[in-house]
JSON list of C-alpha atoms in Angstrom, two decimals:
[
{"chain": "A", "resi": 1, "resn": "MET", "atom": "CA", "xyz": [-2.16, -7.46, -16.92]},
{"chain": "A", "resi": 2, "resn": "ARG", "atom": "CA", "xyz": [0.15, -5.16, -15.00]},
{"chain": "A", "resi": 3, "resn": "THR", "atom": "CA", "xyz": [-1.04, -3.57, -11.78]},
{"chain": "A", "resi": 4, "resn": "TRP", "atom": "CA", "xyz": [0.79, -0.91, -9.81]},
{"chain": "A", "resi": 5, "resn": "GLN", "atom": "CA", "xyz": [3.20, -2.01, -7.10]},
{"chain": "A", "resi": 6, "resn": "VAL", "atom": "CA", "xyz": [4.78, -0.25, -4.13]},
{"chain": "A", "resi": 7, "resn": "GLY", "atom": "CA", "xyz": [7.89, 0.41, -6.21]},
{"chain": "A", "resi": 8, "resn": "ASP", "atom": "CA", "xyz": [5.81, 2.48, -8.64]},
{"chain": "A", "resi": 9, "resn": "VAL", "atom": "CA", "xyz": [4.63, 5.00, -6.04]},
{"chain": "A", "resi": 10, "resn": "MET", "atom": "CA", "xyz": [7.27, 4.97, -3.28]},
{"chain": "A", "resi": 11, "resn": "THR", "atom": "CA", "xyz": [9.60, 7.89, -2.55]},
{"chain": "A", "resi": 12, "resn": "ARG", "atom": "CA", "xyz": [13.16, 6.90, -3.40]},
{"chain": "A", "resi": 13, "resn": "ASP", "atom": "CA", "xyz": [14.97, 9.93, -1.95]},
{"chain": "A", "resi": 14, "resn": "VAL", "atom": "CA", "xyz": [14.44, 8.96, 1.68]},
{"chain": "A", "resi": 15, "resn": "ALA", "atom": "CA", "xyz": [15.57, 11.15, 4.56]},
{"chain": "A", "resi": 16, "resn": "THR", "atom": "CA", "xyz": [17.24, 8.96, 7.21]},
{"chain": "A", "resi": 17, "resn": "VAL", "atom": "CA", "xyz": [19.03, 9.25, 10.54]},
{"chain": "A", "resi": 18, "resn": "GLY", "atom": "CA", "xyz": [21.46, 7.02, 12.41]},
{"chain": "A", "resi": 19, "resn": "GLU", "atom": "CA", "xyz": [21.18, 5.51, 15.88]},
{"chain": "A", "resi": 20, "resn": "GLU", "atom": "CA", "xyz": [23.27, 8.30, 17.40]},
{"chain": "A", "resi": 21, "resn": "THR", "atom": "CA", "xyz": [21.36, 11.18, 15.79]},
{"chain": "A", "resi": 22, "resn": "PRO", "atom": "CA", "xyz": [20.24, 13.58, 18.56]},
{"chain": "A", "resi": 23, "resn": "TYR", "atom": "CA", "xyz": [16.67, 14.69, 19.19]},
{"chain": "A", "resi": 24, "resn": "ARG", "atom": "CA", "xyz": [17.14, 18.24, 17.87]},
{"chain": "A", "resi": 25, "resn": "ARG", "atom": "CA", "xyz": [18.74, 17.00, 14.63]},
{"chain": "A", "resi": 26, "resn": "ILE", "atom": "CA", "xyz": [15.79, 14.65, 14.01]},
{"chain": "A", "resi": 27, "resn": "VAL", "atom": "CA", "xyz": [13.36, 17.53, 14.50]},
{"chain": "A", "resi": 28, "resn": "ASP", "atom": "CA", "xyz": [15.37, 19.61, 12.02]},
{"chain": "A", "resi": 29, "resn": "VAL", "atom": "CA", "xyz": [15.22, 16.81, 9.41]},
{"chain": "A", "resi": 30, "resn": "LEU", "atom": "CA", "xyz": [11.44, 16.42, 9.75]},
{"chain": "A", "resi": 31, "resn": "ILE", "atom": "CA", "xyz": [10.79, 20.14, 9.46]},
{"chain": "A", "resi": 32, "resn": "ARG", "atom": "CA", "xyz": [13.24, 20.75, 6.61]},
{"chain": "A", "resi": 33, "resn": "ARG", "atom": "CA", "xyz": [11.91, 17.84, 4.54]},
{"chain": "A", "resi": 34, "resn": "GLY", "atom": "CA", "xyz": [8.25, 18.40, 5.43]},
{"chain": "A", "resi": 35, "resn": "ILE", "atom": "CA", "xyz": [7.77, 14.81, 6.61]},
{"chain": "A", "resi": 36, "resn": "SER", "atom": "CA", "xyz": [6.28, 13.24, 9.74]},
{"chain": "A", "resi": 37, "resn": "ALA", "atom": "CA", "xyz": [8.71, 10.35, 10.32]},
{"chain": "A", "resi": 38, "resn": "VAL", "atom": "CA", "xyz": [12.20, 9.18, 9.44]},
{"chain": "A", "resi": 39, "resn": "PRO", "atom": "CA", "xyz": [13.74, 5.67, 9.29]},
{"chain": "A", "resi": 40, "resn": "VAL", "atom": "CA", "xyz": [16.71, 4.92, 11.53]},
{"chain": "A", "resi": 41, "resn": "ILE", "atom": "CA", "xyz": [19.35, 2.97, 9.62]},
{"chain": "A", "resi": 42, "resn": "ASP", "atom": "CA", "xyz": [22.74, 1.37, 10.26]},
{"chain": "A", "resi": 43, "resn": "GLY", "atom": "CA", "xyz": [25.86, 1.56, 8.12]},
{"chain": "A", "resi": 44, "resn": "PHE", "atom": "CA", "xyz": [24.48, -1.01, 5.67]},
{"chain": "A", "resi": 45, "resn": "ARG", "atom": "CA", "xyz": [21.18, 0.91, 5.22]},
{"chain": "A", "resi": 46, "resn": "ARG", "atom": "CA", "xyz": [19.29, -1.72, 7.16]},
{"chain": "A", "resi": 47, "resn": "VAL", "atom": "CA", "xyz": [16.26, -0.26, 8.93]},
{"chain": "A", "resi": 48, "resn": "LEU", "atom": "CA", "xyz": [16.48, -0.47, 12.72]},
{"chain": "A", "resi": 49, "resn": "GLY", "atom": "CA", "xyz": [13.30, 1.45, 13.47]},
{"chain": "A", "resi": 50, "resn": "VAL", "atom": "CA", "xyz": [11.33, 4.61, 12.72]},
{"chain": "A", "resi": 51, "resn": "VAL", "atom": "CA", "xyz": [11.15, 7.89, 14.63]},
{"chain": "A", "resi": 52, "resn": "SER", "atom": "CA", "xyz": [7.86, 9.72, 14.09]},
{"chain": "A", "resi": 53, "resn": "GLU", "atom": "CA", "xyz": [6.44, 12.99, 15.32]},
{"chain": "A", "resi": 54, "resn": "ALA", "atom": "CA", "xyz": [4.46, 10.97, 17.88]},
{"chain": "A", "resi": 55, "resn": "ASP", "atom": "CA", "xyz": [7.72, 9.63, 19.33]},
{"chain": "A", "resi": 56, "resn": "LEU", "atom": "CA", "xyz": [9.14, 13.14, 19.59]},
{"chain": "A", "resi": 57, "resn": "LEU", "atom": "CA", "xyz": [6.04, 14.72, 21.09]},
{"chain": "A", "resi": 58, "resn": "HIS", "atom": "CA", "xyz": [6.36, 12.77, 24.35]},
{"chain": "A", "resi": 59, "resn": "LYS", "atom": "CA", "xyz": [9.13, 15.15, 25.42]},
{"chain": "A", "resi": 60, "resn": "ILE", "atom": "CA", "xyz": [6.95, 18.20, 24.73]},
{"chain": "A", "resi": 61, "resn": "GLU", "atom": "CA", "xyz": [3.87, 16.69, 26.38]},
{"chain": "A", "resi": 62, "resn": "ARG", "atom": "CA", "xyz": [5.76, 16.04, 29.60]},
{"chain": "A", "resi": 63, "resn": "ALA", "atom": "CA", "xyz": [7.84, 19.22, 29.65]},
{"chain": "A", "resi": 64, "resn": "GLY", "atom": "CA", "xyz": [7.60, 20.72, 33.13]},
{"chain": "A", "resi": 65, "resn": "HIS", "atom": "CA", "xyz": [5.51, 17.79, 34.35]},
{"chain": "A", "resi": 66, "resn": "PRO", "atom": "CA", "xyz": [7.89, 14.98, 35.25]},
{"chain": "A", "resi": 67, "resn": "ASP", "atom": "CA", "xyz": [6.10, 11.69, 35.76]},
{"chain": "A", "resi": 68, "resn": "GLU", "atom": "CA", "xyz": [6.64, 9.69, 38.88]},
{"chain": "A", "resi": 69, "resn": "ARG", "atom": "CA", "xyz": [7.42, 6.06, 38.34]},
{"chain": "A", "resi": 70, "resn": "ARG", "atom": "CA", "xyz": [4.67, 3.77, 39.48]},
{"chain": "A", "resi": 71, "resn": "VAL", "atom": "CA", "xyz": [5.04, 0.31, 40.97]},
{"chain": "A", "resi": 72, "resn": "PHE", "atom": "CA", "xyz": [2.54, -1.12, 38.49]},
{"chain": "A", "resi": 73, "resn": "GLU", "atom": "CA", "xyz": [3.22, 0.85, 35.34]},
{"chain": "A", "resi": 74, "resn": "GLY", "atom": "CA", "xyz": [1.57, -0.06, 32.02]},
{"chain": "A", "resi": 75, "resn": "ARG", "atom": "CA", "xyz": [3.70, -0.64, 28.95]},
{"chain": "A", "resi": 76, "resn": "ARG", "atom": "CA", "xyz": [2.35, 2.42, 27.09]},
{"chain": "A", "resi": 77, "resn": "ARG", "atom": "CA", "xyz": [2.98, 4.72, 30.05]},
{"chain": "A", "resi": 78, "resn": "ARG", "atom": "CA", "xyz": [6.47, 3.34, 30.55]},
{"chain": "A", "resi": 79, "resn": "THR", "atom": "CA", "xyz": [7.31, 3.72, 26.86]},
{"chain": "A", "resi": 80, "resn": "ALA", "atom": "CA", "xyz": [6.02, 7.31, 26.81]},
{"chain": "A", "resi": 81, "resn": "ARG", "atom": "CA", "xyz": [8.10, 8.19, 29.87]},
{"chain": "A", "resi": 82, "resn": "GLU", "atom": "CA", "xyz": [11.24, 6.60, 28.43]},
{"chain": "A", "resi": 83, "resn": "LYS", "atom": "CA", "xyz": [10.85, 8.44, 25.13]},
{"chain": "A", "resi": 84, "resn": "ALA", "atom": "CA", "xyz": [10.22, 11.72, 26.94]},
{"chain": "A", "resi": 85, "resn": "ASP", "atom": "CA", "xyz": [13.64, 11.31, 28.56]},
{"chain": "A", "resi": 86, "resn": "ALA", "atom": "CA", "xyz": [15.40, 10.04, 25.41]},
{"chain": "A", "resi": 87, "resn": "LEU", "atom": "CA", "xyz": [17.94, 12.14, 23.54]},
{"chain": "A", "resi": 88, "resn": "LEU", "atom": "CA", "xyz": [19.10, 9.86, 20.71]},
{"chain": "A", "resi": 89, "resn": "ALA", "atom": "CA", "xyz": [17.35, 8.15, 17.80]},
{"chain": "A", "resi": 90, "resn": "ARG", "atom": "CA", "xyz": [18.04, 4.65, 19.13]},
{"chain": "A", "resi": 91, "resn": "ASP", "atom": "CA", "xyz": [16.03, 5.45, 22.27]},
{"chain": "A", "resi": 92, "resn": "LEU", "atom": "CA", "xyz": [13.33, 7.45, 20.51]},
{"chain": "A", "resi": 93, "resn": "MET", "atom": "CA", "xyz": [12.56, 5.08, 17.64]},
{"chain": "A", "resi": 94, "resn": "THR", "atom": "CA", "xyz": [9.74, 2.58, 17.44]},
{"chain": "A", "resi": 95, "resn": "ALA", "atom": "CA", "xyz": [11.22, -0.83, 16.66]},
{"chain": "A", "resi": 96, "resn": "PRO", "atom": "CA", "xyz": [11.11, -3.13, 14.88]},
{"chain": "A", "resi": 97, "resn": "ALA", "atom": "CA", "xyz": [9.91, -1.18, 11.87]},
{"chain": "A", "resi": 98, "resn": "VAL", "atom": "CA", "xyz": [7.00, -2.47, 9.79]},
{"chain": "A", "resi": 99, "resn": "THR", "atom": "CA", "xyz": [8.41, -2.78, 6.26]},
{"chain": "A", "resi": 100, "resn": "THR", "atom": "CA", "xyz": [7.48, -3.89, 2.77]},
{"chain": "A", "resi": 101, "resn": "PHE", "atom": "CA", "xyz": [9.09, -4.58, -0.62]},
{"chain": "A", "resi": 102, "resn": "PRO", "atom": "CA", "xyz": [8.93, -2.85, -4.03]},
{"chain": "A", "resi": 103, "resn": "GLU", "atom": "CA", "xyz": [7.08, -5.82, -5.55]},
{"chain": "A", "resi": 104, "resn": "ALA", "atom": "CA", "xyz": [4.25, -5.71, -3.00]},
{"chain": "A", "resi": 105, "resn": "SER", "atom": "CA", "xyz": [0.85, -4.77, -4.38]},
{"chain": "A", "resi": 106, "resn": "LEU", "atom": "CA", "xyz": [-0.77, -1.53, -3.27]},
{"chain": "A", "resi": 107, "resn": "PRO", "atom": "CA", "xyz": [-3.73, -3.34, -1.65]},
{"chain": "A", "resi": 108, "resn": "ALA", "atom": "CA", "xyz": [-1.30, -5.51, 0.33]},
{"chain": "A", "resi": 109, "resn": "ALA", "atom": "CA", "xyz": [0.60, -2.43, 1.53]},
{"chain": "A", "resi": 110, "resn": "ALA", "atom": "CA", "xyz": [-2.66, -0.71, 2.48]},
{"chain": "A", "resi": 111, "resn": "ARG", "atom": "CA", "xyz": [-3.81, -3.75, 4.45]},
{"chain": "A", "resi": 112, "resn": "MET", "atom": "CA", "xyz": [-0.47, -3.89, 6.29]},
{"chain": "A", "resi": 113, "resn": "MET", "atom": "CA", "xyz": [-0.69, -0.22, 7.23]},
{"chain": "A", "resi": 114, "resn": "ASP", "atom": "CA", "xyz": [-4.21, -0.72, 8.55]},
{"chain": "A", "resi": 115, "resn": "ARG", "atom": "CA", "xyz": [-3.36, -3.92, 10.42]},
{"chain": "A", "resi": 116, "resn": "GLU", "atom": "CA", "xyz": [-0.22, -2.49, 12.03]},
{"chain": "A", "resi": 117, "resn": "ASP", "atom": "CA", "xyz": [-1.74, 0.99, 12.52]},
{"chain": "A", "resi": 118, "resn": "VAL", "atom": "CA", "xyz": [1.16, 2.81, 10.81]},
{"chain": "A", "resi": 119, "resn": "LYS", "atom": "CA", "xyz": [1.16, 5.69, 8.33]},
{"chain": "A", "resi": 120, "resn": "ARG", "atom": "CA", "xyz": [4.20, 4.70, 6.29]},
{"chain": "A", "resi": 121, "resn": "LEU", "atom": "CA", "xyz": [6.30, 1.67, 5.37]},
{"chain": "A", "resi": 122, "resn": "PRO", "atom": "CA", "xyz": [10.05, 1.65, 4.71]},
{"chain": "A", "resi": 123, "resn": "VAL", "atom": "CA", "xyz": [10.67, -0.31, 1.50]},
{"chain": "A", "resi": 124, "resn": "LEU", "atom": "CA", "xyz": [13.52, -2.85, 1.46]},
{"chain": "A", "resi": 125, "resn": "ASP", "atom": "CA", "xyz": [15.39, -4.63, -1.31]},
{"chain": "A", "resi": 126, "resn": "ASP", "atom": "CA", "xyz": [16.22, -8.34, -1.37]},
{"chain": "A", "resi": 127, "resn": "LEU", "atom": "CA", "xyz": [19.16, -7.78, 0.98]},
{"chain": "A", "resi": 128, "resn": "GLY", "atom": "CA", "xyz": [17.07, -5.89, 3.52]},
{"chain": "A", "resi": 129, "resn": "ARG", "atom": "CA", "xyz": [18.47, -2.47, 2.61]},
{"chain": "A", "resi": 130, "resn": "LEU", "atom": "CA", "xyz": [16.33, 0.67, 2.49]},
{"chain": "A", "resi": 131, "resn": "VAL", "atom": "CA", "xyz": [15.44, 1.69, -1.07]},
{"chain": "A", "resi": 132, "resn": "GLY", "atom": "CA", "xyz": [12.37, 3.85, -0.49]},
{"chain": "A", "resi": 133, "resn": "ILE", "atom": "CA", "xyz": [9.40, 4.68, 1.68]},
{"chain": "A", "resi": 134, "resn": "VAL", "atom": "CA", "xyz": [5.68, 4.54, 0.93]},
{"chain": "A", "resi": 135, "resn": "THR", "atom": "CA", "xyz": [3.01, 6.52, 2.75]},
{"chain": "A", "resi": 136, "resn": "ARG", "atom": "CA", "xyz": [-0.77, 6.46, 2.81]},
{"chain": "A", "resi": 137, "resn": "SER", "atom": "CA", "xyz": [-0.87, 9.40, 0.42]},
{"chain": "A", "resi": 138, "resn": "ASP", "atom": "CA", "xyz": [1.42, 7.53, -1.97]},
{"chain": "A", "resi": 139, "resn": "LEU", "atom": "CA", "xyz": [-1.04, 4.65, -2.11]},
{"chain": "A", "resi": 140, "resn": "LEU", "atom": "CA", "xyz": [-3.82, 7.08, -3.03]},
{"chain": "A", "resi": 141, "resn": "ARG", "atom": "CA", "xyz": [-1.76, 8.44, -5.92]},
{"chain": "A", "resi": 142, "resn": "VAL", "atom": "CA", "xyz": [-2.96, 5.60, -8.14]},
{"chain": "A", "resi": 143, "resn": "HIS", "atom": "CA", "xyz": [-6.40, 7.22, -8.19]},
{"chain": "A", "resi": 144, "resn": "LEU", "atom": "CA", "xyz": [-4.94, 10.31, -9.82]},
{"chain": "A", "resi": 145, "resn": "ARG", "atom": "CA", "xyz": [-4.72, 8.42, -13.12]},
{"chain": "A", "resi": 146, "resn": "THR", "atom": "CA", "xyz": [-6.86, 9.99, -15.82]},
{"chain": "A", "resi": 147, "resn": "ASP", "atom": "CA", "xyz": [-10.01, 8.29, -17.10]},
{"chain": "A", "resi": 148, "resn": "ALA", "atom": "CA", "xyz": [-8.32, 8.00, -20.51]},
{"chain": "A", "resi": 149, "resn": "GLU", "atom": "CA", "xyz": [-5.37, 6.11, -19.02]},
{"chain": "A", "resi": 150, "resn": "ILE", "atom": "CA", "xyz": [-7.68, 3.74, -17.17]},
{"chain": "A", "resi": 151, "resn": "ARG", "atom": "CA", "xyz": [-9.79, 3.11, -20.27]},
{"chain": "A", "resi": 152, "resn": "GLU", "atom": "CA", "xyz": [-6.69, 2.36, -22.32]},
{"chain": "A", "resi": 153, "resn": "ASP", "atom": "CA", "xyz": [-5.61, -0.31, -19.80]},
{"chain": "A", "resi": 154, "resn": "VAL", "atom": "CA", "xyz": [-9.06, -1.92, -19.74]},
{"chain": "A", "resi": 155, "resn": "VAL", "atom": "CA", "xyz": [-9.25, -2.06, -23.53]},
{"chain": "A", "resi": 156, "resn": "GLN", "atom": "CA", "xyz": [-5.67, -3.09, -24.26]},
{"chain": "A", "resi": 157, "resn": "GLU", "atom": "CA", "xyz": [-4.80, -5.28, -21.28]},
{"chain": "A", "resi": 158, "resn": "VAL", "atom": "CA", "xyz": [-8.13, -6.80, -20.24]},
{"chain": "A", "resi": 159, "resn": "LEU", "atom": "CA", "xyz": [-10.19, -7.08, -23.40]},
{"chain": "A", "resi": 160, "resn": "ARG", "atom": "CA", "xyz": [-7.55, -7.46, -26.10]},
{"chain": "A", "resi": 161, "resn": "ARG", "atom": "CA", "xyz": [-4.57, -9.11, -24.46]},
{"chain": "A", "resi": 162, "resn": "VAL", "atom": "CA", "xyz": [-6.13, -11.33, -21.77]},
{"chain": "A", "resi": 163, "resn": "LEU", "atom": "CA", "xyz": [-9.59, -12.11, -23.16]},
{"chain": "A", "resi": 164, "resn": "ALA", "atom": "CA", "xyz": [-8.80, -11.69, -26.88]},
{"chain": "A", "resi": 165, "resn": "VAL", "atom": "CA", "xyz": [-12.10, -9.85, -27.43]},
{"chain": "A", "resi": 166, "resn": "ARG", "atom": "CA", "xyz": [-12.53, -8.46, -30.94]},
{"chain": "A", "resi": 167, "resn": "ASP", "atom": "CA", "xyz": [-12.90, -4.70, -31.28]},
{"chain": "A", "resi": 168, "resn": "GLY", "atom": "CA", "xyz": [-16.51, -3.53, -31.21]},
{"chain": "A", "resi": 169, "resn": "LEU", "atom": "CA", "xyz": [-17.93, -6.36, -29.10]},
{"chain": "A", "resi": 170, "resn": "VAL", "atom": "CA", "xyz": [-17.56, -4.50, -25.80]},
{"chain": "A", "resi": 171, "resn": "THR", "atom": "CA", "xyz": [-17.65, -0.76, -25.18]},
{"chain": "A", "resi": 172, "resn": "VAL", "atom": "CA", "xyz": [-15.74, 0.81, -22.30]},
{"chain": "A", "resi": 173, "resn": "GLN", "atom": "CA", "xyz": [-16.59, 4.12, -20.66]},
{"chain": "A", "resi": 174, "resn": "VAL", "atom": "CA", "xyz": [-14.76, 5.59, -17.67]},
{"chain": "A", "resi": 175, "resn": "ARG", "atom": "CA", "xyz": [-15.88, 8.51, -15.56]},
{"chain": "A", "resi": 176, "resn": "ASP", "atom": "CA", "xyz": [-14.11, 9.56, -12.36]},
{"chain": "A", "resi": 177, "resn": "GLY", "atom": "CA", "xyz": [-12.52, 6.11, -12.16]},
{"chain": "A", "resi": 178, "resn": "ALA", "atom": "CA", "xyz": [-15.84, 4.25, -12.52]},
{"chain": "A", "resi": 179, "resn": "VAL", "atom": "CA", "xyz": [-15.78, 1.80, -15.44]},
{"chain": "A", "resi": 180, "resn": "THR", "atom": "CA", "xyz": [-18.90, 0.87, -17.41]},
{"chain": "A", "resi": 181, "resn": "LEU", "atom": "CA", "xyz": [-18.76, -2.20, -19.68]},
{"chain": "A", "resi": 182, "resn": "ASP", "atom": "CA", "xyz": [-21.46, -2.93, -22.26]},
{"chain": "A", "resi": 183, "resn": "GLY", "atom": "CA", "xyz": [-21.83, -5.27, -25.22]},
{"chain": "A", "resi": 184, "resn": "ARG", "atom": "CA", "xyz": [-22.06, -9.02, -25.72]},
{"chain": "A", "resi": 185, "resn": "LEU", "atom": "CA", "xyz": [-19.70, -11.99, -25.43]},
{"chain": "A", "resi": 186, "resn": "ASP", "atom": "CA", "xyz": [-20.11, -15.68, -26.18]},
{"chain": "A", "resi": 187, "resn": "ARG", "atom": "CA", "xyz": [-19.68, -17.06, -22.63]},
{"chain": "A", "resi": 188, "resn": "ARG", "atom": "CA", "xyz": [-20.87, -16.02, -19.19]},
{"chain": "A", "resi": 189, "resn": "THR", "atom": "CA", "xyz": [-17.48, -16.85, -17.65]},
{"chain": "A", "resi": 190, "resn": "ALA", "atom": "CA", "xyz": [-15.83, -14.40, -20.07]},
{"chain": "A", "resi": 191, "resn": "VAL", "atom": "CA", "xyz": [-18.27, -11.70, -19.00]},
{"chain": "A", "resi": 192, "resn": "GLU", "atom": "CA", "xyz": [-17.54, -12.32, -15.31]},
{"chain": "A", "resi": 193, "resn": "LEU", "atom": "CA", "xyz": [-13.80, -12.39, -15.90]},
{"chain": "A", "resi": 194, "resn": "ALA", "atom": "CA", "xyz": [-13.94, -9.10, -17.80]},
{"chain": "A", "resi": 195, "resn": "GLY", "atom": "CA", "xyz": [-15.57, -7.42, -14.80]},
{"chain": "A", "resi": 196, "resn": "LYS", "atom": "CA", "xyz": [-13.12, -8.92, -12.29]},
{"chain": "A", "resi": 197, "resn": "LEU", "atom": "CA", "xyz": [-10.04, -8.00, -14.32]},
{"chain": "A", "resi": 198, "resn": "ALA", "atom": "CA", "xyz": [-11.30, -4.49, -15.03]},
{"chain": "A", "resi": 199, "resn": "ALA", "atom": "CA", "xyz": [-11.72, -3.97, -11.27]},
{"chain": "A", "resi": 200, "resn": "GLN", "atom": "CA", "xyz": [-8.02, -4.82, -10.79]},
{"chain": "A", "resi": 201, "resn": "VAL", "atom": "CA", "xyz": [-6.80, -2.10, -13.16]},
{"chain": "A", "resi": 202, "resn": "SER", "atom": "CA", "xyz": [-4.97, 0.59, -11.21]},
{"chain": "A", "resi": 203, "resn": "GLY", "atom": "CA", "xyz": [-7.14, 3.62, -10.56]},
{"chain": "A", "resi": 204, "resn": "VAL", "atom": "CA", "xyz": [-10.49, 1.86, -11.01]},
{"chain": "A", "resi": 205, "resn": "VAL", "atom": "CA", "xyz": [-12.94, 2.78, -8.28]},
{"chain": "A", "resi": 206, "resn": "GLU", "atom": "CA", "xyz": [-15.83, 0.51, -9.33]},
{"chain": "A", "resi": 207, "resn": "VAL", "atom": "CA", "xyz": [-17.07, -1.49, -12.32]},
{"chain": "A", "resi": 208, "resn": "HIS", "atom": "CA", "xyz": [-20.59, -1.58, -13.78]},
{"chain": "A", "resi": 209, "resn": "SER", "atom": "CA", "xyz": [-21.09, -4.36, -16.32]},
{"chain": "A", "resi": 210, "resn": "THR", "atom": "CA", "xyz": [-24.14, -4.85, -18.52]},
{"chain": "A", "resi": 211, "resn": "ILE", "atom": "CA", "xyz": [-22.39, -7.22, -20.94]},
{"chain": "A", "resi": 212, "resn": "GLY", "atom": "CA", "xyz": [-24.68, -9.95, -22.21]},
{"chain": "A", "resi": 213, "resn": "TYR", "atom": "CA", "xyz": [-23.68, -13.50, -23.15]},
{"chain": "A", "resi": 214, "resn": "ASP", "atom": "CA", "xyz": [-24.84, -16.27, -25.51]},
{"chain": "A", "resi": 215, "resn": "VAL", "atom": "CA", "xyz": [-24.03, -19.37, -23.42]},
{"chain": "A", "resi": 216, "resn": "ASP", "atom": "CA", "xyz": [-24.15, -19.80, -19.66]},
{"chain": "A", "resi": 217, "resn": "ASP", "atom": "CA", "xyz": [-21.13, -22.07, -19.38]},
{"chain": "A", "resi": 218, "resn": "THR", "atom": "CA", "xyz": [-21.23, -21.95, -15.59]},
{"chain": "A", "resi": 219, "resn": "THR", "atom": "CA", "xyz": [-23.88, -24.70, -15.76]},
{"chain": "A", "resi": 220, "resn": "LEU", "atom": "CA", "xyz": [-21.49, -27.10, -17.48]},
{"chain": "A", "resi": 221, "resn": "VAL", "atom": "CA", "xyz": [-19.27, -29.66, -15.77]},
{"chain": "A", "resi": 222, "resn": "GLU", "atom": "CA", "xyz": [-16.61, -31.85, -17.26]},
{"chain": "A", "resi": 223, "resn": "LEU", "atom": "CA", "xyz": [-17.47, -35.52, -16.61]},
{"chain": "A", "resi": 224, "resn": "ASP", "atom": "CA", "xyz": [-14.61, -37.04, -18.58]},
{"chain": "A", "resi": 225, "resn": "PRO", "atom": "CA", "xyz": [-11.83, -35.73, -20.85]},
{"chain": "A", "resi": 226, "resn": "GLY", "atom": "CA", "xyz": [-13.18, -34.24, -24.04]},
{"chain": "A", "resi": 227, "resn": "ARG", "atom": "CA", "xyz": [-16.82, -34.35, -22.97]},
{"chain": "A", "resi": 228, "resn": "VAL", "atom": "CA", "xyz": [-18.93, -31.62, -21.38]},
{"chain": "A", "resi": 229, "resn": "THR", "atom": "CA", "xyz": [-22.45, -32.39, -20.26]},
{"chain": "A", "resi": 230, "resn": "PRO", "atom": "CA", "xyz": [-25.14, -29.99, -19.00]},
{"chain": "A", "resi": 231, "resn": "VAL", "atom": "CA", "xyz": [-25.94, -30.32, -15.31]},
{"chain": "A", "resi": 232, "resn": "ALA", "atom": "CA", "xyz": [-29.51, -31.57, -14.74]}
]
């Protein structure tokens, strides 16, 4: 069963700047492209860091209010002061950049964004070169799939291809991304697997299963090859 990956939703036409790009030019790129951050790359398209609106705002926040250096200055305050004085991308960027790969799953990318507290991830190929960028809104795009598309995946990929369920044994209804499964299968493990796999289909919000079963095979254990005995 195929699930969506970062490569399916990332933006491939990525606006970038170099280490020597000046502050004003970076602002122009962000405004012209309607984006909130831009990767800083070298001549081999390797990502050195990311300059975001937050990095650029330090200069505006401190305009006309120069900070005095303190003997015991915290890291955040020192970084803010340094970026307020910076004029080039190499001094403005946050580095190292938090990155991902096209083959990464969308849940994995979402967890990384949450863990690292970032809003976007530059996407790298096997050689570490920039090939795209994925944002929080890109990850949400999967939920724009139609109910018909989701149902087709559940029927074709989960029921027919993976579980080899004959047509008519299980009905599938999808409404606003919520999947409802009903019908009857021979084994309880098949019923549970159908629910778990349906939940992994891209765009599914939740799964409700009322599928019945004939045999509760979760109460069976294999004692020796070729023999299955009920647990007492």
